[in-house]
Amino acid sequence: MSKPTANWEKVGDKFYRKIQLYTAVFDQDLELENYKAVAAPYSGAVGRRSRHTAIYRDEEKLHTYRGPGAARSSIDIYSCAGKLIRSINWDKGSIKGLGWSEDEKLLVVTEDGTVRCYYDLQGDFAPFTLGHDSDQHGVVACRFYTTGFVALLGNNHLVSVASYAEPRPKLLAVPPPDPVVAWNIIPPAYSLSRSVEVILAIGTTLYVVDATEAEDRNFDAGPFRHIAVSPRAEFLAFYTDDAKVWVVSGDWSEKLSEYDSRVKTVPKDVQWCGSNAVALAWEDEVHLIGPKSAAARFYYDGCVHLLPDVDGIRLLTNDVCEFIQKVPDATVDVFRLGSDSPAANLLEASSLLEQKSPKADDLIQLIRPNLAEAVDACIKAAAHEYDIHWQKSLLKAASYGKSVLDLCSSDDFVDTCDTLRVLNAVRFYEIGLPLSYDQYRRMTPEKLVERLTNRNDYLLALRVADYLHLPTSHIHGHWAQQKVRVSTDPEEEICTLIVKKLAGKPGVSFEEIARAAYDEGRIRLATSLLDHEPRAGKQVPLLLSMKEDTIALDKAIESGDTDLVFHVLLHLRKKLPLASFFRVINSRPVATALVESSARDQDTDLLKDLYYQDDRRLDGSALLLSSALSQPSLPQALDKLKLASKYLADSRDPPAVFTRTAIDEAQRLLALQSQFERDLQQSTRDIPNRDNAAVSLIGLSAHDTIFTLIKDGHMKRAQKIVSEFKVPEKSFTWLRLRALVASRRFIDIEEWSKQKKSPIGWEPFFNEVLAAGNTRVASMFIPKCTSLTVGERVDMWVKCGLLVKAGEEASKAKDRELLLSLRDKASGSAAMEIERLIGALPKGR
Amino acid sequence: MAPATPFNAAEITEKARRDLLLLLEGIRGKKNLVLEKALAGPLNLLVKFSTLQEYGVDKPFFLENDNTDASQRNVVFLVRGEKARTVMRVADQIKRIRRESEIEHEFSIFWVPRRTIVSDQLLEEAGVLGEASVSEWPLYFVPLADDVLSLELDETPSDLYLRKDPTSIYLAAKALMLQQRKYGLFPRIIGKGDNAKRLADLLIRMRTEVAAGETSSNTGPSFLGLGPSTTIDSLIIIDREVDFPTVLLTQLTYEGLIDEVFNISANQTEVDSSVVGGAAPQPGQTGSASTSMKRKILIDPKDSLYSELGDANFAIVGSLLNKVARRLQSSTERNSLAAKTTSELREFVARLPGYQAEQASLKLHTSLAEELIKHTRTDTFTRTLEVQQNLTSGADPSTQHDLITELIDRGTPLPTILRLLCLESTTNAGIRAKDLDTFKRAIILAHGPQHLLTLQSLETMGLLTPRGGAALAGGTGSTVKPGSVTNYTPLRKTLRLWDDEVNEAQPNDISYTFSGYAPLSVRLVQSIIAKQSLAQTIKPVAPGAPPSSNPLAQGTRLFDDAAKYVRGATFSEIQTGDISAKALRARQMLSGHGDAGKTVVVFFLGGVTRAEIAALRWVGRKLVENGGEGRGTRVVVAATNLLTGQGLVDGAEEKGVFKA
């Protein structure tokens, strides 16, 4: 067994290791230099990575090397181990951008700005276009990040797409039109502005472009041939024309290091290896530059592709797939030559123990104080180790150390064992997902299972999910979808098989399976599968596309989601003739209610037809009444009212009769109002001195009309309304009183007080007049309120400020108490008068 | 770790706030914010405007005003997407800005609380979908106080009862689902009313549906293994429809009365600045202009003075204010300072800011109370109250007709009249057809023919119906389906809805909130969570015997007895989840929670009045005092919206008039 340090390389004071992941990746006759390779996906915010490599033929090279005609291009998707997963034929023109999203969607951007998003690894895609005149200027290149990408157009315009679920290409600020030497992006998750930023090398300087501005950074050391952004955008690397690499901090505040590669040719690619080193790649040579300009060089036989990842970089040649990363600290601790760290000692002790040497215990005693730390380091180092032999040794050492410790939590140990088991399984060449421990942690186990599922490795996915106690519903669902796509069994059998397999497994979406079947054209299978979907709402869209409209409506109603019901209704409304539309909704009250309430705002004609069809007379007339109210002028309103009344003409039930009378009365009222308005306008014109504007009566109620008329002194006309509409005597009295008070015609009220009787008694007169502030007139009504008690009347006098009168009232009733209380309120002559009245009272018994 | 408190107001606020700010942050640069008027209140409660400004909001606009200008490149719409009308308004406005503006705009739409398929469809048809980036702000519950959550769907009553549009039921179910996801299933869902039943069914249905929709990528606790909550006792759903009279009555608690007179929306009320002008003059206000200015006042449940006043009957607010004034005076008085030692002085100075805040609040509430007194002294108010009290105490309704007619003649505002008539109709299962026609005619004469529509709407809502048109619940011998109207006559006795010996100062029953009437809705809740003390209130057992021995307190007798007279479906569902009973018991043991500390969620579908909240708080306080009655002690009130009688009839009122 080779020492783990065999593949270490010292760069400055840090160690890097080059791990050979797979050998014999591609056929030897595959001319890798003719291909472009992109790995899924570039490192990013949450860091998901996978070991897929997509390769497509670089057409430009193909043309130069083989001449036109031989180009039958395709996009081939391989696993890292070189296993072909999928090959997509490509005949859609020149590809200008190819990239992966964090959830393993493959994006293909062509020169004319068309984007295809392959959302699974099966070759199904969703297309969209970039717009912004990309078809005229052409796409030059694209840069991808975890959830989106930026495309550079021929006219230097930059188009950004932030999400693939709902692609909305946006134009960023426009940079100067000079040729772009090199460019790169800072993903939104790591930029200061939280939106994507683009760094463009134009001329000798650099521009930073975001949605709002293109800012010149004022560099003059250019032109910069390459720009590389570290995985978290903490550092930027530039390759200058004079073969130097500059590293600048992500906030542009300081230049951290400079390295002179002393190579004449410009490298093919510059990428970050984790966040600590920059890798430069020429055809068959790779330089790894660490901090402080230290460097290591690697040489290869053939063409090398750099595939950066969040914690390192993958190198791909025909023969091998390698992973270069900084050696994790724990691993350095254990394995560094001459290391005397506790962890190294623990490992040594463990191997001594295996050889049954008594020295094992001596060693343990030596590191006793740091044993816990040593165990920890061994577990960590094991997690980062690729070699199974060393994983075992390290875990054994940790286990040995644990047994010596009195108190030790085994959680990390158990966890690491689980993880390594999974990692080793997926690293196996037939699966070809050489995840590093860090990548696995950032990707999360759930995503790993999802990846395995997407690749149709169902068994492994299920095993992993079971092993890690993760939900398996998705795997089953995916399997079932695949089953309905490819299986050639009779449809009934497929359905029974799927239902049987998924029984008792909640969380599986039958709708998705049914849709897959539907998309394959297996309608009957889709229908029978859809029946098993428990979520009513989910069934709706598919039912609609299957043209099962009424079932869709029922399911939408069942789901309780009015949005879905509306959706189906809109669909039906467009599709069906009106009569059958009404037939469909009539038996479903919720649907009818929704149609009614939405039509009220938007489509009253529909409502009218609906009421007519159902013979809902009252509602129909109400609709006409409300449309009468919204008419801009009186004649039109009257027309509508007439219609409304006619609508109810043959109806005999009491509510209809009542409504009809009311509508007819409304017409009469409006007619009278407009007549009076005209008359009064006439009369005001005749009297030039009166400048009060014409009274407006239309729109007022009968009461308000009377009130206004009386207020303005048109008693006769008011009475006309009263008799016309049989306004009750009491109501009229109230109206007249209020109107007179409002116009402050107290003389008329005084006149009125001479009458013997009032239908509403006299108390309201007192109150209303008093509230208007006229105590004199108000007091005239006090003696007329004979139905009230003495106390109340006394109170009324007091309210008018007439204490003496109050006293008289009280003394008439011989109420000493009342008088005494009045005396306390009174002053001056009034007090004396009350005193006199008290005296006049016969002394108590 | 102690289990988290379910329905935690602070948590919900914080989440809503974060969600919105995150959305705003996603849009670079300054932006103009266009929001629906109905969302202004909740937004103001959740986020200060200054915070919005920090997140780049330049100018706010109301969607309804259609005056959004082109001053910023980014335009953000914050609107509810359930109604086609609002969606079209957004589309129109985008089109208008696009047409008028010279620069290119970035439009974003934040749908509240969810993005709907219909909105997408409509926007697409209008040709603007491609231009706007669409996201959603999942704002469901807006906490108004620590124990009050509202969905702030102000149109719910008219949607539900007039237009029979069940959108709000669905949104309510969604909101409750979110809480279940967090704190576990409601172990019991119990309630009354047809719509309430629909909500309960929907909740149960959604549980299976959500479980079915679970994918491995979903984060957070999974629904699959979700068991009944150990911190929530039950969810009680009350359909507003079962108890309209409580809304129609004038609320007599301080807060309720403020709502009645000045109208509170999202904890804010608008009062003429002449009333409270002295409290805090606004800068830049000139003397003459200030007379007609309206000032916004925050009704703050965290204000210590207000928390004392808010739920008290208005009759005693005056004396409460006096007490506080005296206390403040004595503690801040100058001559008492002289006698203090230095350490006492230091303490005093430290508390000074508190005193000042209290002073300001005292001043504010004193002037508010004075204004309210002015209102309660009016003839209309006292007469209205008289009618209400007579009707609820069970007097023959026809004796009240003269009073109501007089009120109509006096030109009393229409809503007041309608409330009285609806009250009569709902408490007496309708009004005699002849009387009803007379009243209808009187209303049309007094307020105009357009109210023919108002009256029809009220009938559709079941608020104003002719007698005999609907059958009494629990009654027999009727042709119409039984249970479509609440029968108050037997309920007055079985639930003691009328309390003659009401004590406003030292409340001994929830009847204090309406000075005599005990709201039916709250009685129903009491019959579930506080049945022993309710049984004692209704029919006390002999002194000395334990209250639990009261025959009325046995089982669900009280609730069942009452429920048969109340309209609508009655339901009681137990949710156990997929966990075996044994595991459940073990879990309960582990959590070590007695029933006492558990939360009871009372959900009012169709709105809740502030007086009812006060009553429920009183019930909750009593439960805490006597250690619970087996069903939890923390009462949280959740509702689709807060409601007053005015708001209820307002939904039916026709606003249009004939034009010349």
PDB file of N, CA and C in Angstrom, chain A residues 210-238:
ATOM      1  N   ASP A 210     -23.023  45.529 -13.699  1.00  0.00           N
ATOM      2  CA  ASP A 210     -24.182  44.886 -13.083  1.00  0.00           C
ATOM      3  C   ASP A 210     -25.441  45.432 -13.739  1.00  0.00           C
ATOM      4  N   ALA A 211     -26.584  45.229 -13.092  1.00  0.00           N
ATOM      5  CA  ALA A 211     -27.844  45.569 -13.744  1.00  0.00           C
ATOM      6  C   ALA A 211     -27.939  47.057 -14.049  1.00  0.00           C
ATOM      7  N   THR A 212     -27.264  47.891 -13.254  1.00  0.00           N
ATOM      8  CA  THR A 212     -27.482  49.320 -13.416  1.00  0.00           C
ATOM      9  C   THR A 212     -26.304  50.076 -14.009  1.00  0.00           C
ATOM     10  N   GLU A 213     -25.070  49.610 -13.785  1.00  0.00           N
ATOM     11  CA  GLU A 213     -23.982  50.422 -14.315  1.00  0.00           C
ATOM     12  C   GLU A 213     -22.796  49.569 -14.758  1.00  0.00           C
ATOM     13  N   ALA A 214     -22.019  50.140 -15.639  1.00  0.00           N
ATOM     14  CA  ALA A 214     -20.779  49.513 -16.081  1.00  0.00           C
ATOM     15  C   ALA A 214     -19.643  50.396 -15.595  1.00  0.00           C
ATOM     16  N   GLU A 215     -18.885  49.891 -14.642  1.00  0.00           N
ATOM     17  CA  GLU A 215     -17.902  50.749 -13.991  1.00  0.00           C
ATOM     18  C   GLU A 215     -16.488  50.382 -14.448  1.00  0.00           C
ATOM     19  N   ASP A 216     -15.719  51.372 -14.810  1.00  0.00           N
ATOM     20  CA  ASP A 216     -14.337  51.147 -15.224  1.00  0.00           C
ATOM     21  C   ASP A 216     -13.473  51.065 -13.976  1.00  0.00           C
ATOM     22  N   ARG A 217     -12.709  49.986 -13.844  1.00  0.00           N
ATOM     23  CA  ARG A 217     -11.886  49.814 -12.643  1.00  0.00           C
ATOM     24  C   ARG A 217     -10.521  50.494 -12.752  1.00  0.00           C
ATOM     25  N   ASN A 218     -10.261  51.112 -13.902  1.00  0.00           N
ATOM     26  CA  ASN A 218      -9.013  51.852 -14.096  1.00  0.00           C
ATOM     27  C   ASN A 218      -7.749  51.020 -13.881  1.00  0.00           C
ATOM     28  N   PHE A 219      -7.670  49.909 -14.535  1.00  0.00           N
ATOM     29  CA  PHE A 219      -6.422  49.152 -14.551  1.00  0.00           C
ATOM     30  C   PHE A 219      -5.708  49.515 -15.842  1.00  0.00           C
ATOM     31  N   ASP A 220      -4.379  49.417 -15.829  1.00  0.00           N
ATOM     32  CA  ASP A 220      -3.720  49.689 -17.092  1.00  0.00           C
ATOM     33  C   ASP A 220      -2.687  48.614 -17.408  1.00  0.00           C
ATOM     34  N   ALA A 221      -2.704  47.539 -16.660  1.00  0.00           N
ATOM     35  CA  ALA A 221      -1.712  46.490 -16.863  1.00  0.00           C
ATOM     36  C   ALA A 221      -2.155  45.477 -17.910  1.00  0.00           C
ATOM     37  N   GLY A 222      -3.276  45.703 -18.502  1.00  0.00           N
ATOM     38  CA  GLY A 222      -3.844  44.739 -19.431  1.00  0.00           C
ATOM     39  C   GLY A 222      -3.108  44.698 -20.736  1.00  0.00           C
ATOM     40  N   PRO A 223      -3.621  44.095 -21.774  1.00  0.00           N
ATOM     41  CA  PRO A 223      -4.891  43.357 -21.721  1.00  0.00           C
ATOM     42  C   PRO A 223      -4.795  42.058 -20.915  1.00  0.00           C
ATOM     43  N   PHE A 224      -5.859  41.785 -20.229  1.00  0.00           N
ATOM     44  CA  PHE A 224      -5.909  40.568 -19.427  1.00  0.00           C
ATOM     45  C   PHE A 224      -6.483  39.441 -20.273  1.00  0.00           C
ATOM     46  N   ARG A 225      -5.744  38.377 -20.322  1.00  0.00           N
ATOM     47  CA  ARG A 225      -6.139  37.287 -21.206  1.00  0.00           C
ATOM     48  C   ARG A 225      -7.135  36.339 -20.563  1.00  0.00           C
ATOM     49  N   HIS A 226      -7.038  36.220 -19.257  1.00  0.00           N
ATOM     50  CA  HIS A 226      -7.965  35.336 -18.569  1.00  0.00           C
ATOM     51  C   HIS A 226      -8.423  35.981 -17.268  1.00  0.00           C
ATOM     52  N   ILE A 227      -9.637  35.729 -16.912  1.00  0.00           N
ATOM     53  CA  ILE A 227     -10.141  36.181 -15.616  1.00  0.00           C
ATOM     54  C   ILE A 227     -10.723  34.953 -14.930  1.00  0.00           C
ATOM     55  N   ALA A 228     -10.332  34.741 -13.693  1.00  0.00           N
ATOM     56  CA  ALA A 228     -10.917  33.616 -12.961  1.00  0.00           C
ATOM     57  C   ALA A 228     -11.406  34.109 -11.615  1.00  0.00           C
ATOM     58  N   VAL A 229     -12.559  33.630 -11.208  1.00  0.00           N
ATOM     59  CA  VAL A 229     -13.153  34.029  -9.934  1.00  0.00           C
ATOM     60  C   VAL A 229     -13.145  32.810  -9.030  1.00  0.00           C
ATOM     61  N   SER A 230     -12.680  32.989  -7.806  1.00  0.00           N
ATOM     62  CA  SER A 230     -12.610  31.833  -6.912  1.00  0.00           C
ATOM     63  C   SER A 230     -14.028  31.397  -6.536  1.00  0.00           C
ATOM     64  N   PRO A 231     -14.186  30.154  -6.043  1.00  0.00           N
ATOM     65  CA  PRO A 231     -15.532  29.602  -5.853  1.00  0.00           C
ATOM     66  C   PRO A 231     -16.459  30.479  -5.019  1.00  0.00           C
ATOM     67  N   ARG A 232     -15.934  31.203  -4.057  1.00  0.00           N
ATOM     68  CA  ARG A 232     -16.798  32.066  -3.272  1.00  0.00           C
ATOM     69  C   ARG A 232     -16.532  33.536  -3.559  1.00  0.00           C
ATOM     70  N   ALA A 233     -15.861  33.771  -4.639  1.00  0.00           N
ATOM     71  CA  ALA A 233     -15.587  35.131  -5.083  1.00  0.00           C
ATOM     72  C   ALA A 233     -14.829  35.949  -4.064  1.00  0.00           C
ATOM     73  N   GLU A 234     -14.029  35.260  -3.221  1.00  0.00           N
ATOM     74  CA  GLU A 234     -13.222  36.070  -2.318  1.00  0.00           C
ATOM     75  C   GLU A 234     -11.982  36.592  -3.027  1.00  0.00           C
ATOM     76  N   PHE A 235     -11.554  35.860  -4.091  1.00  0.00           N
ATOM     77  CA  PHE A 235     -10.373  36.293  -4.844  1.00  0.00           C
ATOM     78  C   PHE A 235     -10.669  36.302  -6.335  1.00  0.00           C
ATOM     79  N   LEU A 236      -9.912  37.169  -7.021  1.00  0.00           N
ATOM     80  CA  LEU A 236      -9.994  37.195  -8.468  1.00  0.00           C
ATOM     81  C   LEU A 236      -8.590  36.964  -9.005  1.00  0.00           C
ATOM     82  N   ALA A 237      -8.494  36.222 -10.100  1.00  0.00           N
ATOM     83  CA  ALA A 237      -7.182  36.013 -10.710  1.00  0.00           C
ATOM     84  C   ALA A 237      -7.231  36.514 -12.145  1.00  0.00           C
ATOM     85  N   PHE A 238      -6.172  37.235 -12.545  1.00  0.00           N
ATOM     86  CA  PHE A 238      -6.085  37.736 -13.915  1.00  0.00           C
ATOM     87  C   PHE A 238      -4.796  37.253 -14.543  1.00  0.00           C
TER      88      PHE A 238
END
